[in-house]
Coordinates of C-alpha atoms and ligand atoms in Angstrom, one line a residue:
X165 CA -17.7 -36.0 5.6
X166 CA -20.2 -36.4 3.3
X167 CA -22.9 -35.6 5.4
X168 CA -21.1 -32.8 6.7
X169 CA -20.5 -31.6 3.1
X170 CA -24.3 -32.2 2.1
X171 CA -25.5 -30.5 5.0
X172 CA -23.3 -27.5 4.6
X173 CA -24.0 -27.4 0.6
X174 CA -27.9 -27.2 1.9
X175 CA -27.5 -24.6 4.0
X176 CA -25.4 -22.2 1.7
X177 CA -28.2 -23.2 -1.0
X178 CA -30.8 -21.3 1.3
X179 CA -28.4 -18.1 1.2
X180 CA -27.0 -18.1 -2.0
X181 CA -30.0 -19.9 -4.0
X182 CA -29.5 -23.4 -5.7
X183 CA -28.0 -22.5 -8.8
X184 CA -25.2 -20.7 -7.0
X185 CA -23.9 -24.1 -5.3
X186 CA -22.4 -26.3 -8.4
X187 CA -21.5 -29.9 -6.7
X188 CA -21.4 -31.9 -9.9
X189 CA -17.7 -32.7 -10.9
X190 CA -18.6 -31.7 -14.5
X191 CA -19.7 -28.3 -13.4
X192 CA -16.9 -27.5 -10.6
X193 CA -14.2 -28.8 -13.4
X194 CA -12.8 -25.8 -14.6
X195 CA -13.0 -24.0 -10.8
X196 CA -10.4 -26.4 -9.8
X197 CA -7.7 -26.4 -12.8
X198 CA -5.5 -23.3 -13.4
X199 CA -5.3 -21.4 -16.5
X200 CA -1.9 -23.3 -17.4
X201 CA -3.2 -26.7 -16.5
X202 CA -0.7 -27.4 -14.1
X203 CA -2.5 -27.2 -10.9
X204 CA -5.6 -29.8 -11.0
X205 CA -7.2 -30.1 -7.6
X206 CA -10.9 -31.1 -6.5
X207 CA -13.5 -29.3 -5.1
X208 CA -16.6 -30.7 -3.2
X209 CA -18.7 -27.4 -3.7
X210 CA -18.0 -24.2 -5.0
X211 CA -20.3 -21.1 -4.3
X212 CA -21.1 -17.9 -5.5
X213 CA -22.5 -15.0 -3.3
X214 CA -23.9 -12.2 -4.7
X215 CA -22.8 -9.4 -1.9
X216 CA -20.6 -8.9 1.1
X217 CA -23.5 -10.2 3.3
X218 CA -24.1 -13.5 1.3
X219 CA -20.3 -13.7 1.3
X220 CA -19.5 -13.0 5.1
X221 CA -22.5 -16.2 6.1
X222 CA -21.4 -18.4 3.5
X223 CA -17.4 -18.2 5.5
X224 CA -19.0 -18.8 8.6
X225 CA -20.8 -21.5 7.7
X226 CA -18.2 -23.1 5.8
X227 CA -15.7 -22.5 9.0
X228 CA -18.4 -23.9 11.5
X229 CA -18.4 -27.2 9.2
X230 CA -14.7 -27.1 9.4
X231 CA -14.0 -26.9 5.8
X232 CA -11.4 -24.9 4.0
X233 CA -12.3 -21.8 1.5
X234 CA -10.2 -21.1 -1.7
X235 CA -10.8 -18.1 -2.2
X236 CA -11.6 -17.6 -6.2
X237 CA -12.1 -14.4 -8.5
X238 CA -11.2 -15.1 -12.8
X239 CA -8.9 -17.9 -12.2
X240 CA -6.1 -16.5 -14.1
X241 CA -3.3 -16.5 -11.1
X242 CA -0.2 -18.7 -12.3
X243 CA 1.1 -19.6 -9.3
X244 CA -1.3 -22.3 -8.1
X245 CA -3.4 -20.2 -5.4
X246 CA -6.6 -20.2 -6.5
X247 CA -7.5 -23.5 -7.1
X248 CA -8.6 -26.2 -4.1
X249 CA -5.3 -28.3 -4.3
X250 CA -6.1 -30.2 -1.1
X251 CA -10.2 -30.5 -1.6
X252 CA -11.1 -27.1 -0.2
X253 CA -14.4 -25.3 -1.2
X254 CA -14.0 -22.7 -3.8
X255 CA -16.0 -19.6 -3.0
X256 CA -16.1 -17.4 -6.3
X257 CA -16.3 -13.4 -5.9
X258 CA -17.4 -13.1 -9.7
X259 CA -20.9 -12.1 -8.9
X260 CA -19.7 -9.1 -6.7
X261 CA -19.9 -7.2 -9.8
X262 CA -21.2 -3.7 -8.8
X263 CA -19.4 -0.8 -10.7
X264 CA -20.4 2.1 -8.2
X265 CA -20.5 5.8 -10.1
X266 CA -16.9 7.5 -10.9
X267 CA -16.3 9.8 -8.4
X268 CA -15.0 12.2 -11.2
X269 CA -14.1 15.2 -8.5
X270 CA -11.7 12.8 -6.2
X271 CA -10.5 10.9 -9.2
X272 CA -11.9 7.6 -7.4
X273 CA -14.2 4.5 -8.2
X274 CA -15.2 1.6 -5.8
X275 CA -15.5 -1.6 -7.6
X276 CA -16.7 -4.6 -6.5
X277 CA -13.9 -7.8 -6.1
X278 CA -15.4 -9.3 -8.5
X279 CA -15.6 -7.0 -11.7
X280 CA -12.9 -7.7 -14.2
X281 CA -9.9 -5.5 -15.2
X282 CA -11.6 -4.9 -18.8
X283 CA -15.3 -3.8 -17.4
X284 CA -13.2 -1.7 -14.6
X285 CA -11.4 0.0 -17.6
X286 CA -14.5 0.3 -19.8
X287 CA -16.4 1.8 -16.7
X288 CA -14.0 4.7 -15.8
X289 CA -13.5 5.5 -19.6
X290 CA -15.7 7.7 -20.2
X291 CA -15.2 10.0 -17.2
X292 CA -11.3 10.1 -18.9
X293 CA -10.0 8.5 -16.5
X294 CA -7.5 5.2 -16.1
X295 CA -7.1 2.6 -13.9
X296 CA -3.3 2.3 -13.1
X297 CA -2.7 -1.4 -13.6
X298 CA -3.0 -3.3 -17.1
X299 CA -1.8 -6.6 -18.1
X300 CA -2.9 -9.3 -20.6
X301 CA -5.5 -11.4 -18.7
X302 CA -7.7 -7.7 -18.3
X303 CA -11.0 -10.0 -19.6
X304 CA -10.9 -12.3 -17.0
X305 CA -8.8 -11.0 -14.0
X306 CA -11.0 -9.6 -11.2
X307 CA -10.3 -6.6 -8.9
X308 CA -10.1 -8.8 -5.8
X309 CA -7.4 -11.2 -7.0
X310 CA -5.6 -8.2 -8.8
X311 CA -5.3 -7.2 -5.0
X312 CA -4.5 -10.4 -3.6
X313 CA -2.1 -11.1 -5.5
X314 CA -0.3 -7.0 -6.2
X315 CA -0.9 -7.3 -9.3
X316 CA 2.0 -5.7 -11.8
X317 CA 1.6 -5.4 -15.1
X318 CA 2.8 -3.3 -18.2
X319 CA 2.9 0.3 -16.5
X320 CA 4.1 -0.5 -13.1
X321 CA 7.2 1.9 -14.1
X322 CA 4.4 4.9 -14.3
X323 CA 1.3 3.9 -11.7
X324 CA 3.4 1.5 -9.4
X325 CA 1.5 -2.0 -8.7
X326 CA -1.8 -2.5 -7.3
X327 CA -0.8 -1.6 -3.9
X328 CA -0.6 1.7 -5.2
X329 CA -3.7 2.0 -6.6
X330 CA -5.8 1.2 -3.3
X331 CA -7.3 4.0 -1.2
X332 CA -9.7 2.2 0.7
X333 CA -11.0 -2.0 0.9
X334 CA -14.2 -3.9 2.3
X335 CA -13.2 -7.9 3.3
X336 CA -15.0 -10.3 5.3
X337 CA -12.5 -11.9 7.7
X338 CA -12.7 -15.9 8.5
X339 CA -14.8 -15.7 11.0
X340 CA -17.0 -13.6 9.2
X341 CA -16.8 -10.1 10.0
X342 CA -16.7 -7.5 8.0
X343 CA -13.8 -4.9 7.6
X344 CA -14.7 -1.7 5.7
X345 CA -13.2 1.6 5.2
X346 CA -14.1 2.8 1.6
X347 CA -14.1 7.1 2.6
X348 CA -11.0 7.0 0.2
X349 CA -9.6 9.8 1.6
X350 CA -6.0 10.7 0.6
X351 CA -4.6 11.2 4.1
X352 CA -5.6 8.9 6.9
X353 CA -3.2 7.7 9.5
X354 CA -5.8 6.1 11.3
X355 CA -3.6 2.9 12.8
X356 CA -2.8 -0.1 10.7
X357 CA -3.4 0.1 6.7
X358 CA -5.4 -2.8 5.5
X359 CA -5.2 -2.2 1.9
X360 CA -1.3 -2.8 2.1
X361 CA -1.7 -5.8 4.4
X362 CA -4.4 -7.3 2.0
X363 CA -2.2 -6.6 -1.1
X364 CA -0.2 -9.6 -2.0
X365 CA -2.1 -11.5 1.0
X366 CA -3.1 -14.3 -1.5
X367 CA -6.4 -14.9 0.1
X368 CA -5.1 -16.0 3.5
X369 CA -6.2 -13.4 5.5
X370 CA -9.8 -12.3 4.1
X371 CA -11.7 -12.3 1.1
X372 CA -11.8 -8.9 -0.6
X373 CA -15.3 -7.8 -1.5
X374 CA -14.8 -4.3 -2.6
X375 CA -11.8 -1.6 -3.1
X376 CA -11.5 2.0 -3.5
X377 CA -9.3 3.0 -6.5
X378 CA -7.5 5.5 -7.3
X379 CA -7.7 6.7 -11.1
X380 CA -5.3 8.4 -13.3
X381 CA -6.0 10.8 -16.5
X382 CA -6.5 9.1 -19.7
X383 CA -3.4 9.9 -22.1
X384 CA -5.0 9.7 -25.4
X385 CA -2.0 10.4 -27.5
X386 CA 0.0 7.4 -27.7
X387 CA 3.3 6.2 -29.3
X388 CA 4.7 2.5 -29.8
X389 CA 7.9 1.4 -30.6
X390 CA 9.7 -2.1 -31.2
X391 CA 13.6 -1.6 -31.2
X392 CA 15.9 -4.3 -31.7
X393 CA 19.2 -5.1 -29.7
X394 CA 22.3 -7.5 -30.6
X395 CA 23.1 -8.0 -27.0
X396 CA 20.8 -8.4 -24.0
X397 CA 23.3 -5.6 -22.2
X398 CA 22.4 -3.2 -24.9
X399 CA 18.4 -3.6 -24.1
X400 CA 18.9 -3.2 -20.6
X401 CA 21.1 0.2 -20.9
X402 CA 18.8 1.4 -23.4
X403 CA 15.9 0.7 -20.7
X404 CA 17.4 2.6 -18.2
X405 CA 18.4 5.6 -20.6
X406 CA 15.0 5.8 -22.1
X407 CA 13.3 6.0 -18.0
X408 CA 16.1 8.9 -17.5
X409 CA 15.0 11.1 -20.4
X410 CA 11.2 10.3 -21.6
X411 CA 8.6 12.2 -19.1
X412 CA 5.6 10.6 -21.1
X413 CA 7.1 6.6 -20.7
X414 CA 4.2 4.1 -20.3
X415 CA 5.8 1.0 -21.0
X416 CA 9.4 -0.8 -21.6
X417 CA 8.4 -4.5 -22.0
X418 CA 11.1 -7.2 -23.5
X419 CA 10.8 -10.1 -25.6
X420 CA 14.0 -12.2 -25.9
X421 CA 15.1 -14.7 -28.7
X422 CA 13.4 -18.1 -28.5
X423 CA 10.3 -16.0 -26.8
X424 CA 10.4 -13.9 -29.9
X425 CA 10.6 -16.7 -32.3
X426 CA 7.9 -18.6 -30.7
X427 CA 5.3 -16.2 -30.8
X428 CA 6.0 -15.0 -34.2
X429 CA 5.2 -18.7 -35.3
X430 CA 2.3 -18.4 -33.1
X431 CA 0.7 -15.1 -34.7
X432 CA 2.1 -16.4 -37.7
X433 CA 3.6 -13.2 -38.5
X434 CA 7.3 -12.6 -39.5
X435 CA 9.7 -10.2 -37.1
X436 CA 8.9 -6.7 -37.6
X437 CA 12.5 -5.4 -36.8
X438 CA 16.2 -7.2 -36.9
X439 CA 15.0 -10.7 -36.8
X440 CA 18.4 -12.0 -35.8
X441 CA 18.2 -9.8 -33.2
X442 CA 19.0 -11.1 -28.9
X443 CA 16.2 -9.0 -27.7
X444 CA 13.1 -6.7 -28.4
X445 CA 11.8 -3.8 -26.7
X446 CA 8.5 -2.5 -27.1
X447 CA 8.3 0.8 -25.4
X448 CA 5.1 3.1 -25.4
X449 CA 4.8 6.9 -24.6
X450 CA 1.7 8.2 -23.6
X451 CA 0.5 12.0 -23.1
X452 CA -2.3 14.2 -23.6
X453 CA -0.5 15.7 -26.3
X454 CA 1.3 13.5 -29.0
X455 CA 4.4 12.0 -27.3
X456 CA 6.3 11.3 -30.8
X457 CA 8.8 13.7 -31.0
X458 CA 9.6 13.4 -27.3
X459 CA 10.0 9.4 -27.8
X460 CA 11.7 9.8 -31.0
X461 CA 14.4 12.1 -30.0
X462 CA 15.1 9.6 -27.1
X463 CA 15.6 6.7 -29.2
X464 CA 17.6 8.6 -31.6
X465 CA 20.5 9.4 -28.9
X466 CA 20.4 5.8 -28.0
X467 CA 22.6 5.5 -31.4
X468 CA 24.1 2.5 -32.5
X469 CA 22.4 0.7 -28.9
X470 CA 19.8 0.3 -31.3
X471 CA 20.2 -2.2 -34.4
X472 CA 16.7 -1.1 -35.9
X473 CA 13.5 0.2 -35.4
X474 CA 10.2 0.0 -36.1
X475 CA 7.6 2.9 -34.8
X476 CA 3.3 2.2 -35.1
X477 CA 2.1 5.4 -36.7
X478 CA -2.0 3.9 -35.8
X479 CA -3.5 2.2 -33.5
X480 CA -4.0 -1.4 -35.8
X481 CA -0.1 -0.9 -36.3
X482 CA 0.0 -0.1 -32.3
X483 CA -2.0 -3.7 -31.5
X484 CA 0.1 -5.5 -34.3
X485 CA 3.4 -4.5 -32.5
X486 CA 1.9 -5.3 -28.7
X487 CA 0.9 -9.4 -29.9
X488 CA 4.7 -9.5 -30.0
X489 CA 4.9 -9.4 -26.4
X490 CA 1.3 -9.6 -25.2
X491 CA 0.8 -13.6 -26.6
X492 CA 3.9 -15.0 -25.9
X493 CA 2.2 -16.2 -22.9
X494 CA -0.5 -18.0 -25.1
X495 CA 2.2 -19.0 -27.6
X496 CA 3.8 -21.2 -25.0
X497 CA 0.6 -22.8 -23.5
X498 CA 0.1 -23.7 -26.8
X499 CA 3.3 -25.6 -27.0
X500 CA 2.9 -27.2 -23.2
X501 CA 2.4 -26.7 -19.4
X502 CA 5.3 -24.8 -18.4
X503 CA 7.1 -24.0 -15.3
X504 CA 6.7 -20.0 -15.0
X505 CA 9.3 -18.1 -13.1
X506 CA 8.3 -14.8 -12.5
X507 CA 11.5 -12.8 -10.9
X508 CA 13.0 -9.3 -10.4
X509 CA 16.6 -8.4 -10.6
X510 CA 18.4 -5.7 -10.0
X511 CA 19.6 -3.6 -13.2
X512 CA 22.8 -4.7 -13.1
X513 CA 22.3 -8.2 -12.5
X514 CA 19.7 -8.6 -15.6
X515 CA 22.2 -9.6 -18.6
X516 CA 24.1 -11.8 -16.3
X517 CA 20.8 -13.3 -15.6
X518 CA 19.6 -13.8 -18.8
X519 CA 22.6 -15.3 -19.9
X520 CA 23.0 -18.2 -17.4
X521 CA 19.3 -19.2 -16.8
X522 CA 19.6 -21.5 -19.8
X523 CA 22.6 -23.7 -18.6
X524 CA 21.1 -23.5 -14.7
X525 CA 18.2 -25.1 -16.2
X526 CA 19.7 -27.8 -18.6
X527 CA 22.1 -28.9 -15.8
X528 CA 18.9 -29.7 -13.8
X529 CA 16.8 -30.9 -17.1
X530 CA 18.7 -31.4 -20.7
X531 CA 15.4 -31.4 -22.1
X532 CA 14.2 -28.5 -21.1
X533 CA 13.4 -25.2 -23.3
X534 CA 13.2 -21.8 -22.1
X535 CA 11.6 -18.8 -23.2
X536 CA 12.5 -15.1 -21.5
X537 CA 10.3 -11.9 -21.9
X538 CA 8.9 -9.5 -19.5
X539 CA 8.4 -6.1 -17.6
X540 CA 12.0 -4.9 -18.4
X541 CA 11.2 -1.5 -17.3
X542 CA 10.7 -2.6 -13.6
X543 CA 13.6 -5.4 -13.8
X544 CA 11.1 -8.2 -14.2
X545 CA 11.8 -11.0 -16.3
X546 CA 9.1 -14.0 -16.5
X547 CA 11.3 -17.4 -16.8
X548 CA 8.8 -20.1 -18.7
X549 CA 10.4 -23.4 -18.9
X550 CA 9.0 -26.6 -21.1
X551 CA 10.1 -29.8 -20.6
X552 CA 10.4 -32.7 -23.2
X553 CA 7.6 -32.4 -26.0
X554 CA 5.9 -29.4 -24.2
X555 CA 5.8 -31.4 -20.7
X556 CA 6.3 -30.3 -17.4
X557 CA 9.9 -29.9 -16.8
X558 CA 11.6 -31.2 -13.7
X559 CA 10.9 -29.6 -10.2
X560 CA 14.7 -29.4 -9.8
X561 CA 14.5 -26.3 -12.3
X562 CA 12.3 -24.5 -10.5
X563 CA 14.5 -24.7 -7.2
X564 CA 17.9 -24.0 -8.8
X565 CA 16.5 -21.0 -11.0
X566 CA 15.2 -19.6 -8.2
X567 CA 18.3 -20.5 -5.7
X568 CA 20.0 -18.5 -8.4
X569 CA 18.0 -15.4 -8.2
X570 CA 18.2 -15.2 -4.7
X571 CA 22.2 -15.3 -5.1
X572 CA 22.2 -12.2 -7.1
X573 CA 20.0 -10.2 -4.8
X574 CA 16.6 -10.6 -6.4
X575 CA 12.6 -11.4 -5.9
X576 CA 11.6 -14.9 -6.5
X577 CA 8.1 -13.2 -7.1
X578 CA 8.0 -10.2 -9.1
X579 CA 4.2 -9.7 -9.4
X580 CA 2.3 -13.4 -9.6
X581 CA 2.9 -14.0 -6.0
X582 CA 3.7 -17.0 -3.9
X583 CA 1.1 -19.3 -4.0
X584 CA 1.5 -23.0 -3.3
X585 CA 4.3 -23.2 -6.1
X586 CA 6.7 -21.2 -4.1
X587 CA 5.7 -21.4 -0.6
X588 CA 8.5 -23.8 0.3
X589 CA 10.9 -21.8 -1.6
X590 CA 9.7 -18.5 0.5
X591 CA 12.7 -18.7 2.9
X592 CA 15.0 -18.0 -0.2
X593 CA 13.7 -13.8 0.3
X594 CA 12.6 -13.9 3.7
X595 CA 14.1 -14.8 6.6
X596 CA 13.2 -17.1 9.5
X597 CA 11.8 -14.1 11.8
X598 CA 10.2 -12.6 8.8
X599 CA 8.1 -15.9 8.3
X600 CA 7.6 -16.5 11.6
X601 CA 6.0 -12.9 12.1
X602 CA 3.6 -13.6 8.5
X603 CA 2.5 -16.4 10.4
X604 CA 1.7 -14.6 13.6
X605 CA -0.2 -12.2 11.4
X606 CA -2.5 -15.1 9.7
X607 CA -3.0 -17.0 13.5
X608 CA -4.4 -13.5 14.7
X609 CA -6.8 -13.1 11.3
X610 CA -7.4 -16.7 10.5
X611 CA -6.3 -18.9 14.0
X612 CA -8.6 -21.7 12.5
X613 CA -7.1 -21.6 8.7
X614 CA -10.0 -21.5 7.1
X615 CA -8.8 -19.2 4.2
X616 CA -6.3 -21.0 2.0
X617 CA -4.3 -22.8 4.3
X618 CA -1.8 -24.0 1.9
X619 CA -1.1 -21.1 0.3
X620 CA 2.0 -18.4 0.6
X621 CA 3.2 -19.8 3.8
X622 CA 5.7 -22.6 3.8
X623 CA 4.4 -26.0 5.1
X624 CA 5.0 -25.6 8.9
X625 CA 7.3 -28.5 9.4
X626 CA 9.8 -27.0 6.4
Ligands
LIG1893 P1 -7.5 -15.6 -9.1 O1 -6.3 -15.8 -9.8 O2 -9.1 -16.2 -9.2 O3 -6.9 -15.5 -7.8 C1 -5.3 -15.6 -7.2 C2 -5.5 -15.2 -6.2 O4 -5.8 -14.4 -5.4 C3 -5.9 -16.5 -5.6 O5 -4.8 -16.8 -3.6 C4 -7.0 -16.1 -5.1 O6 -7.1 -17.3 -3.7 C5 -6.8 -14.8 -4.4 N1 -7.8 -14.0 -4.5 C6 -8.6 -14.0 -5.5 N2 -9.8 -13.5 -5.5 C7 -10.0 -12.9 -3.8 C8 -10.4 -11.9 -3.1 N3 -11.7 -11.4 -3.5 N4 -10.1 -11.6 -1.6 C9 -9.1 -12.7 -1.4 N5 -8.2 -13.3 -2.0 C10 -8.9 -13.8 -3.6 N6 -0.2 -11.0 -13.2 C11 0.2 -10.0 -13.0 O7 0.8 -9.0 -12.6 N7 0.8 -8.9 -13.7 C12 0.9 -9.6 -15.6 O8 1.2 -9.4 -16.6 C13 0.0 -10.6 -15.9 N8 -0.1 -10.9 -17.1 C14 -0.9 -12.2 -17.0 C15 -1.3 -12.6 -18.6 C16 -2.1 -13.6 -18.5 C17 -2.6 -14.1 -19.9 C18 -2.3 -15.0 -17.7 C19 -3.1 -16.1 -18.0 C20 -2.1 -14.5 -16.1 C21 -1.7 -13.0 -16.1 N9 -1.0 -12.5 -14.9 C22 -0.6 -11.4 -14.6 C23 -1.3 -13.3 -13.6 C24 -2.7 -13.0 -13.3 O9 -3.6 -12.3 -14.1 C25 -3.2 -11.9 -11.8 O10 -2.2 -12.7 -10.8 C26 -4.4 -11.5 -11.7 O11 -3.9 -11.1 -10.4 C27 -5.2 -12.5 -11.4 O12 -6.5 -12.3 -10.6 P2 -7.7 -12.9 -10.9 O13 -9.1 -12.6 -10.2 O14 -7.9 -14.6 -11.9 O15 -7.6 -14.0 -9.4
LIG1894 C1 2.6 -11.0 -18.3 O1 3.6 -10.5 -18.0 C2 2.7 -12.0 -17.5 O2 2.7 -11.2 -19.6 C3 2.3 -13.7 -17.9 O3 3.1 -12.0 -16.4 C4 3.9 -14.3 -17.7 O4 3.6 -16.3 -18.8 C5 4.0 -15.4 -18.1 O5 4.8 -16.1 -17.4
LIG1895 ZN1 3.8 -10.1 -16.1

């Protein structure tokens, strides 16, 4: 094995250059541990190809050496799908960072898989255009990783998730062959749609090298408000009303009580409105002309549903309100190593779910603390659970909460994916027949299971 690895490393260096094949543990460590610190693996080699042709050769050689590959972008994934938990080779896409000129006429752009979201946003901004998906990990997460996880984020209610932005894709398959379809035609019914198949495939079907994305006109005028509610039911009802009555609605995010108290302590600022509430919404409207009146009138019509409101009148105040939502993940990380359960519920089940989860958790781990927040506009709740003194909670917590989600007809993965964390619970949402069909697709594209073999699909014997 060691000889096989050394031989592979020598061959890879000839393709990508000595400095882009990392073998020493101190150099590979950060690629082997996930953002939360929960998933820690090990790898003999991290390889960083510069372009599609180099990447294809890397895949071919690694397959020939009978080693497995974990594709990795920004390593901000939260389900243990992008780290080598079984000693795989890590193929980092961060050098695939080319941004092609914006196609102003078509309002599209082709980006390398390793381009970070923040760089993509800055690249299209001078054309007065936006990328449809935005999320707090923007400085590190990559276009390829966002497609592979079908990332959601804060604007799904307006523009959809990553899958909805895709007009074309280039990818390297497990045998090193390349598929490329980047013309960006809005209508193109010439057979199977690879972008749809690859969105959410979590590195199991191929390695994305480029993507053609649809862009959206930049909405320069914004109005952001924080709304306080005495009950979760009121926050859910208000979300539904705002979705109906505010055409410029851009985001409806939620922070529930425990998470709000934690984040305000973390950023060392008091809760801006209704400090004794159970739930807070951060609502943003965006349009080409000032949407303040439209949003204010809709909030007014919510009447007594809302107990307190704060409206941001300038950019600094807006960023300040957003911190109470975007810094929750960081605040939890400072406390310890959480289990992250990212779920969606139908609107009619949301309040019941939020009420019941703390007792579902404490039945499995009485020392656990539960923090909930998320994207209420699309029914997506992030349940973060910490064990005693910030340690990991019992594994039984994950199963109990996700079984409860499935019982309520919800999804056990709203936007983060299945990864290694939830692969053995996939049956909660997917039938035996569906999982068998997944396996057939995987086998057709990757018969020797070279790419992310321990992710998404349940273990063969389960
Ligand atoms: P990685 O973590 O590197 O990889 C994720 C998965 O994609 C792995 O399975 C990996 O093998 C695969 N992969 C990566 N690149 C490729 C490629 N080129 N081809 C094939 N497979 C590939 N997610 C959301 O959906 N919404 C949010 O609001 C959100 N907010 C976040 C906030 C914070 C603070 C953090 C830390 C994470 C957040 N995430 C969110 C999760 C994460 O940012 C997303 O899942 C993101 O899409 C991962 O991108 P990445 O480049 O870091 O991928
Ligand atoms: C968010 O919406 C991310 O902030 C991260 O999806 C969620 O930390 C989490 O559980
Ligand atoms: Zn999220």
